[in-house]
Amino acid sequence: MTYPITQGASSVILPVRVLNDANAPVLGLTDESAGLVVEYKMVGQDAWTSIELVEGTIGEHTEGGWVEDTGGDGFYELGFPDAGINHGNVTRLRIRAPSQTKYRYDWLTAMQVSRDEVPSGETIATRVAELLSSLRIDVQQSVQITGDDLEFVRGDDYTSHPVRVNLDTSGLENPNEDLSDYRLVLSVYSSETEALFAIAADIVGDPGSQYAMFAPPASLTETWTAGTFNLLYRIEYAANKYWTIKRDATFRVVASDTDPDDITDVTAE
């Protein structure tokens, strides 16, 4: 099981489960149980570090604190050492029950966000919201477009000629802020409530000249209906964590055998 650790975390209490070689839960272990082994190792290190166990209390952090969870079934609480948390890296944990030969492995992951990016008193959400409020979109592609709108030809394969969306960071407090940890997501709606599809691309380039390249395959674009739809630009910081940039753009899908002037505008009011 992976345990995500937030930026700046300390005094972390980990729920761990101890199993024997037959994968059955081991009950009744204490910090003094002979043969109980609990160790950690950061990725990149050569050796495992043994955690010296002490008597723990449910819901309270003591470094090395070990206490059986009241829920039973082989679960325990472990007061994980602060020295084993390396932000921006992964720390592996292994446990071996007394008189057993197999280890049980878990790992911790620390969010790769520096304290400089998230000032004291702010959260990821407030920081990204501030960033996006001043971010401008500039679309560059071969077809004629207006402003922040996007236009695709249905059925075309954009692998060789992707659509480029530039990110103008000049309005940010730090115009050279690196956005390469983010992805730009285009969400398309036929109305305020009906979502049609979403495509995403990594933000790349040097700070001050950053962009996302969209190259949906023909297998995807051939299913799109010709017309004009609502388009939301979003930033994705992590899976399923979005921040909307704007909602007043349009997404046009042009059938290859249809005159663009014949397309019915279905954009919601």
Tab-separated table of C-alpha atoms in Angstrom:
chain	number	residue	atom	x	y	z
A	1	MET	CA	0.000	0.000	0.000
A	2	THR	CA	1.251	3.505	-0.839
A	3	TYR	CA	0.991	6.220	1.808
A	4	PRO	CA	1.150	9.771	0.350
A	5	ILE	CA	2.830	12.206	2.744
A	6	THR	CA	2.053	15.915	2.379
A	7	GLN	CA	4.721	18.580	2.052
A	8	GLY	CA	6.347	19.404	5.391
A	9	ALA	CA	4.859	16.363	7.115
A	10	SER	CA	6.379	15.187	10.378
A	11	SER	CA	5.235	13.021	13.274
A	12	VAL	CA	3.560	10.678	10.801
A	13	ILE	CA	1.554	7.768	12.187
A	14	LEU	CA	1.442	4.904	9.679
A	15	PRO	CA	-1.172	2.157	9.683
A	16	VAL	CA	0.655	-1.095	8.916
A	17	ARG	CA	-0.491	-4.679	8.662
A	18	VAL	CA	1.666	-7.612	9.726
A	19	LEU	CA	1.212	-10.937	7.909
A	20	ASN	CA	2.969	-14.267	8.322
A	21	ASP	CA	4.488	-16.360	5.529
A	22	ALA	CA	1.034	-17.757	4.732
A	23	ASN	CA	-0.386	-14.215	4.420
A	24	ALA	CA	-2.441	-14.594	7.577
A	25	PRO	CA	-2.651	-11.644	10.025
A	26	VAL	CA	-0.353	-11.731	13.039
A	27	LEU	CA	-1.985	-10.513	16.269
A	28	GLY	CA	-0.696	-9.467	19.668
A	29	LEU	CA	2.725	-8.085	18.717
A	30	THR	CA	4.324	-5.501	20.995
A	31	ASP	CA	7.444	-3.402	20.750
A	32	GLU	CA	9.223	-6.120	22.759
A	33	SER	CA	8.189	-9.069	20.574
A	34	ALA	CA	11.381	-11.011	19.825
A	35	GLY	CA	12.110	-11.335	16.116
A	36	LEU	CA	9.845	-8.489	14.971
A	37	VAL	CA	11.734	-6.516	12.302
A	38	VAL	CA	10.650	-3.064	11.065
A	39	GLU	CA	12.978	-1.224	8.665
A	40	TYR	CA	12.915	1.571	6.066
A	41	LYS	CA	15.064	2.549	3.103
A	42	MET	CA	14.845	5.645	0.901
A	43	VAL	CA	15.076	5.030	-2.821
A	44	GLY	CA	18.725	5.409	-3.790
A	45	GLN	CA	20.110	4.274	-0.451
A	46	ASP	CA	22.105	1.056	-0.219
A	47	ALA	CA	21.073	-0.249	3.190
A	48	TRP	CA	17.928	-0.645	5.278
A	49	THR	CA	17.611	1.326	8.523
A	50	SER	CA	16.163	-0.510	11.487
A	51	ILE	CA	13.437	1.311	13.456
A	52	GLU	CA	13.926	0.926	17.190
A	53	LEU	CA	10.460	0.178	18.498
A	54	VAL	CA	9.027	1.561	21.729
A	55	GLU	CA	5.633	1.263	23.359
A	56	GLY	CA	3.110	3.411	21.522
A	57	THR	CA	-0.342	4.859	22.136
A	58	ILE	CA	-3.210	4.795	19.646
A	59	GLY	CA	-3.474	8.107	17.819
A	60	GLU	CA	-0.295	9.594	19.318
A	61	HIS	CA	3.053	9.894	17.573
A	62	THR	CA	6.181	8.697	19.285
A	63	GLU	CA	9.165	7.955	17.072
A	64	GLY	CA	9.247	4.192	16.755
A	65	GLY	CA	6.005	3.930	18.690
A	66	TRP	CA	4.333	0.564	18.096
A	67	VAL	CA	0.813	-0.323	19.178
A	68	GLU	CA	-1.797	-2.814	17.983
A	69	ASP	CA	-4.792	-1.198	16.306
A	70	THR	CA	-8.073	-1.662	18.144
A	71	GLY	CA	-9.543	-2.910	14.850
A	72	GLY	CA	-7.355	-6.011	15.001
A	73	ASP	CA	-6.831	-8.227	11.938
A	74	GLY	CA	-3.070	-7.698	12.068
A	75	PHE	CA	-3.145	-3.899	11.926
A	76	TYR	CA	-0.797	-1.747	14.002
A	77	GLU	CA	0.114	1.909	14.282
A	78	LEU	CA	3.751	2.884	13.772
A	79	GLY	CA	5.252	6.240	14.695
A	80	PHE	CA	7.406	6.726	11.623
A	81	PRO	CA	10.796	8.469	12.115
A	82	ASP	CA	11.012	11.968	10.603
A	83	ALA	CA	14.463	11.068	9.261
A	84	GLY	CA	12.828	8.538	6.953
A	85	ILE	CA	10.680	11.129	5.145
A	86	ASN	CA	12.414	12.588	2.115
A	87	HIS	CA	10.211	15.093	0.277
A	88	GLY	CA	10.176	14.515	-3.437
A	89	ASN	CA	11.244	10.889	-3.011
A	90	VAL	CA	9.931	7.479	-2.024
A	91	THR	CA	10.701	5.623	1.195
A	92	ARG	CA	10.156	1.872	1.343
A	93	LEU	CA	9.077	0.105	4.526
A	94	ARG	CA	9.380	-3.589	5.297
A	95	ILE	CA	8.132	-5.651	8.210
A	96	ARG	CA	8.868	-9.256	9.145
A	97	ALA	CA	6.886	-11.033	11.832
A	98	PRO	CA	8.652	-13.164	14.472
A	99	SER	CA	9.688	-16.663	13.316
A	100	GLN	CA	8.830	-15.807	9.686
A	101	THR	CA	11.047	-15.563	6.583
A	102	LYS	CA	9.018	-13.239	4.327
A	103	TYR	CA	8.850	-9.454	4.532
A	104	ARG	CA	5.741	-7.349	3.939
A	105	TYR	CA	6.504	-4.176	1.963
A	106	ASP	CA	4.842	-0.754	1.947
A	107	TRP	CA	6.115	2.652	0.843
A	108	LEU	CA	5.675	6.341	1.505
A	109	THR	CA	5.642	9.042	-1.158
A	110	ALA	CA	6.295	12.720	-0.454
A	111	MET	CA	4.762	15.399	-2.692
A	112	GLN	CA	7.355	17.046	-4.887
A	113	VAL	CA	6.499	20.637	-4.015
A	114	SER	CA	9.055	22.920	-2.442
A	115	ARG	CA	8.225	25.282	0.396
A	116	ASP	CA	9.112	28.196	-1.891
A	117	GLU	CA	6.236	27.292	-4.225
A	118	VAL	CA	3.700	27.070	-1.421
A	119	PRO	CA	4.289	29.922	1.066
A	120	SER	CA	3.493	29.427	4.720
A	121	GLY	CA	-0.234	29.632	5.364
A	122	GLU	CA	-1.198	28.767	1.769
A	123	THR	CA	-2.399	25.505	0.302
A	124	ILE	CA	-1.816	23.947	-3.090
A	125	ALA	CA	-5.350	24.986	-4.077
A	126	THR	CA	-4.933	28.652	-3.169
A	127	ARG	CA	-1.497	28.818	-4.809
A	128	VAL	CA	-2.698	27.330	-8.083
A	129	ALA	CA	-5.849	29.477	-8.062
A	130	GLU	CA	-3.692	32.608	-7.790
A	131	LEU	CA	-1.413	31.378	-10.552
A	132	LEU	CA	-4.232	30.640	-12.967
A	133	SER	CA	-6.047	33.898	-12.389
A	134	SER	CA	-3.313	35.725	-14.305
A	135	LEU	CA	-2.442	33.055	-16.868
A	136	ARG	CA	-3.288	33.717	-20.523
A	137	ILE	CA	-3.818	31.209	-23.310
A	138	ASP	CA	-2.465	31.687	-26.846
A	139	VAL	CA	-3.356	29.037	-29.417
A	140	GLN	CA	-1.076	28.416	-32.408
A	141	GLN	CA	-2.281	26.057	-35.151
A	142	SER	CA	-2.628	25.946	-38.924
A	143	VAL	CA	-6.368	26.658	-39.110
A	144	GLN	CA	-7.839	30.125	-38.718
A	145	ILE	CA	-8.999	30.784	-35.171
A	146	THR	CA	-10.127	33.646	-32.987
A	147	GLY	CA	-8.664	34.407	-29.582
A	148	ASP	CA	-8.524	31.423	-27.264
A	149	ASP	CA	-10.746	29.165	-29.380
A	150	LEU	CA	-9.642	25.771	-30.674
A	151	GLU	CA	-10.619	24.113	-33.922
A	152	PHE	CA	-10.052	20.500	-34.989
A	153	VAL	CA	-10.951	18.685	-38.199
A	154	ARG	CA	-12.869	15.535	-37.377
A	155	GLY	CA	-10.997	12.363	-38.285
A	156	ASP	CA	-7.608	14.036	-38.718
A	157	ASP	CA	-4.581	12.496	-37.035
A	158	TYR	CA	-2.625	15.252	-35.294
A	159	THR	CA	0.381	13.105	-34.403
A	160	SER	CA	2.536	14.754	-37.089
A	161	HIS	CA	1.019	18.235	-36.734
A	162	PRO	CA	-0.126	18.699	-33.136
A	163	VAL	CA	-2.005	21.741	-31.928
A	164	ARG	CA	0.202	23.994	-29.827
A	165	VAL	CA	-1.251	25.984	-26.935
A	166	ASN	CA	1.101	28.609	-25.509
A	167	LEU	CA	0.910	29.725	-21.877
A	168	ASP	CA	1.552	33.426	-21.427
A	169	THR	CA	2.864	33.865	-17.873
A	170	SER	CA	3.625	37.581	-18.180
A	171	GLY	CA	0.747	38.444	-15.865
A	172	LEU	CA	2.056	36.285	-13.029
A	173	GLU	CA	3.816	37.650	-9.975
A	174	ASN	CA	6.739	35.488	-11.063
A	175	PRO	CA	6.638	35.567	-14.907
A	176	ASN	CA	9.398	32.929	-15.083
A	177	GLU	CA	7.590	30.408	-12.931
A	178	ASP	CA	8.163	26.857	-14.145
A	179	LEU	CA	4.833	25.107	-14.860
A	180	SER	CA	6.332	21.813	-16.015
A	181	ASP	CA	4.858	19.947	-13.029
A	182	TYR	CA	1.383	20.623	-14.424
A	183	ARG	CA	-0.730	19.394	-17.326
A	184	LEU	CA	-3.108	21.473	-19.432
A	185	VAL	CA	-6.545	19.875	-19.819
A	186	LEU	CA	-9.185	20.775	-22.389
A	187	SER	CA	-12.692	19.827	-21.281
A	188	VAL	CA	-15.508	20.116	-23.825
A	189	TYR	CA	-19.203	20.510	-22.992
A	190	SER	CA	-22.329	20.675	-25.121
A	191	SER	CA	-24.166	22.413	-22.279
A	192	GLU	CA	-23.535	23.560	-18.711
A	193	THR	CA	-24.106	20.016	-17.447
A	194	GLU	CA	-23.229	17.614	-20.269
A	195	ALA	CA	-19.521	16.819	-20.653
A	196	LEU	CA	-18.442	15.363	-23.997
A	197	PHE	CA	-14.751	14.602	-23.634
A	198	ALA	CA	-11.453	15.823	-22.200
A	199	ILE	CA	-7.898	15.674	-23.511
A	200	ALA	CA	-4.733	16.540	-21.644
A	201	ALA	CA	-1.106	17.312	-22.444
A	202	ASP	CA	2.018	17.935	-20.385
A	203	ILE	CA	3.253	21.510	-20.074
A	204	VAL	CA	6.780	21.737	-21.477
A	205	GLY	CA	9.359	24.315	-22.458
A	206	ASP	CA	11.531	26.766	-20.580
A	207	PRO	CA	10.034	29.176	-18.012
A	208	GLY	CA	8.811	32.202	-19.902
A	209	SER	CA	8.093	30.165	-23.040
A	210	GLN	CA	5.883	27.281	-22.006
A	211	TYR	CA	3.267	25.390	-23.962
A	212	ALA	CA	1.285	22.167	-24.318
A	213	MET	CA	1.087	20.097	-27.505
A	214	PHE	CA	-2.191	18.286	-28.229
A	215	ALA	CA	-2.061	15.346	-30.634
A	216	PRO	CA	-5.280	13.312	-30.375
A	217	PRO	CA	-5.278	10.268	-32.706
A	218	ALA	CA	-7.769	9.896	-35.544
A	219	SER	CA	-9.381	7.047	-33.609
A	220	LEU	CA	-10.477	9.658	-31.092
A	221	THR	CA	-11.247	12.624	-33.354
A	222	GLU	CA	-13.382	10.546	-35.723
A	223	THR	CA	-15.942	10.117	-32.926
A	224	TRP	CA	-16.386	13.868	-32.446
A	225	THR	CA	-19.551	15.539	-33.719
A	226	ALA	CA	-19.116	18.569	-35.949
A	227	GLY	CA	-20.207	21.741	-34.220
A	228	THR	CA	-19.206	24.448	-31.746
A	229	PHE	CA	-19.045	23.627	-28.062
A	230	ASN	CA	-18.087	25.069	-24.695
A	231	LEU	CA	-14.379	24.774	-23.944
A	232	LEU	CA	-12.795	24.856	-20.493
A	233	TYR	CA	-9.055	25.248	-20.108
A	234	ARG	CA	-7.874	23.603	-16.911
A	235	ILE	CA	-4.641	22.947	-15.102
A	236	GLU	CA	-4.159	19.454	-13.661
A	237	TYR	CA	-1.767	19.373	-10.717
A	238	ALA	CA	-2.372	15.724	-9.859
A	239	ALA	CA	-4.836	13.053	-10.895
A	240	ASN	CA	-8.407	14.335	-10.575
A	241	LYS	CA	-7.268	17.668	-9.099
A	242	TYR	CA	-8.194	20.457	-11.497
A	243	TRP	CA	-8.273	24.231	-11.482
A	244	THR	CA	-10.289	26.018	-14.174
A	245	ILE	CA	-8.618	28.839	-16.070
A	246	LYS	CA	-11.575	30.138	-18.078
A	247	ARG	CA	-14.951	29.178	-19.488
A	248	ASP	CA	-15.569	31.621	-22.312
A	249	ALA	CA	-13.675	29.824	-25.084
A	250	THR	CA	-15.184	27.638	-27.796
A	251	PHE	CA	-14.208	24.294	-29.283
A	252	ARG	CA	-15.003	23.856	-32.975
A	253	VAL	CA	-15.081	20.484	-34.706
A	254	VAL	CA	-15.112	20.703	-38.512
A	255	ALA	CA	-16.110	17.733	-40.655
A	256	SER	CA	-13.632	17.329	-43.509
A	257	ASP	CA	-16.437	17.360	-46.069
A	258	THR	CA	-18.457	20.183	-44.484
A	259	ASP	CA	-18.176	23.894	-45.084
A	260	PRO	CA	-17.384	25.537	-41.696
A	261	ASP	CA	-20.120	28.114	-42.426
A	262	ASP	CA	-22.680	25.286	-42.327
A	263	ILE	CA	-21.841	24.248	-38.774
A	264	THR	CA	-24.622	24.849	-36.257
A	265	ASP	CA	-23.558	26.755	-33.156
A	266	VAL	CA	-24.580	24.668	-30.125
A	267	THR	CA	-22.671	26.655	-27.512
A	268	ALA	CA	-24.754	27.028	-24.343
A	269	GLU	CA	-25.695	30.505	-23.239
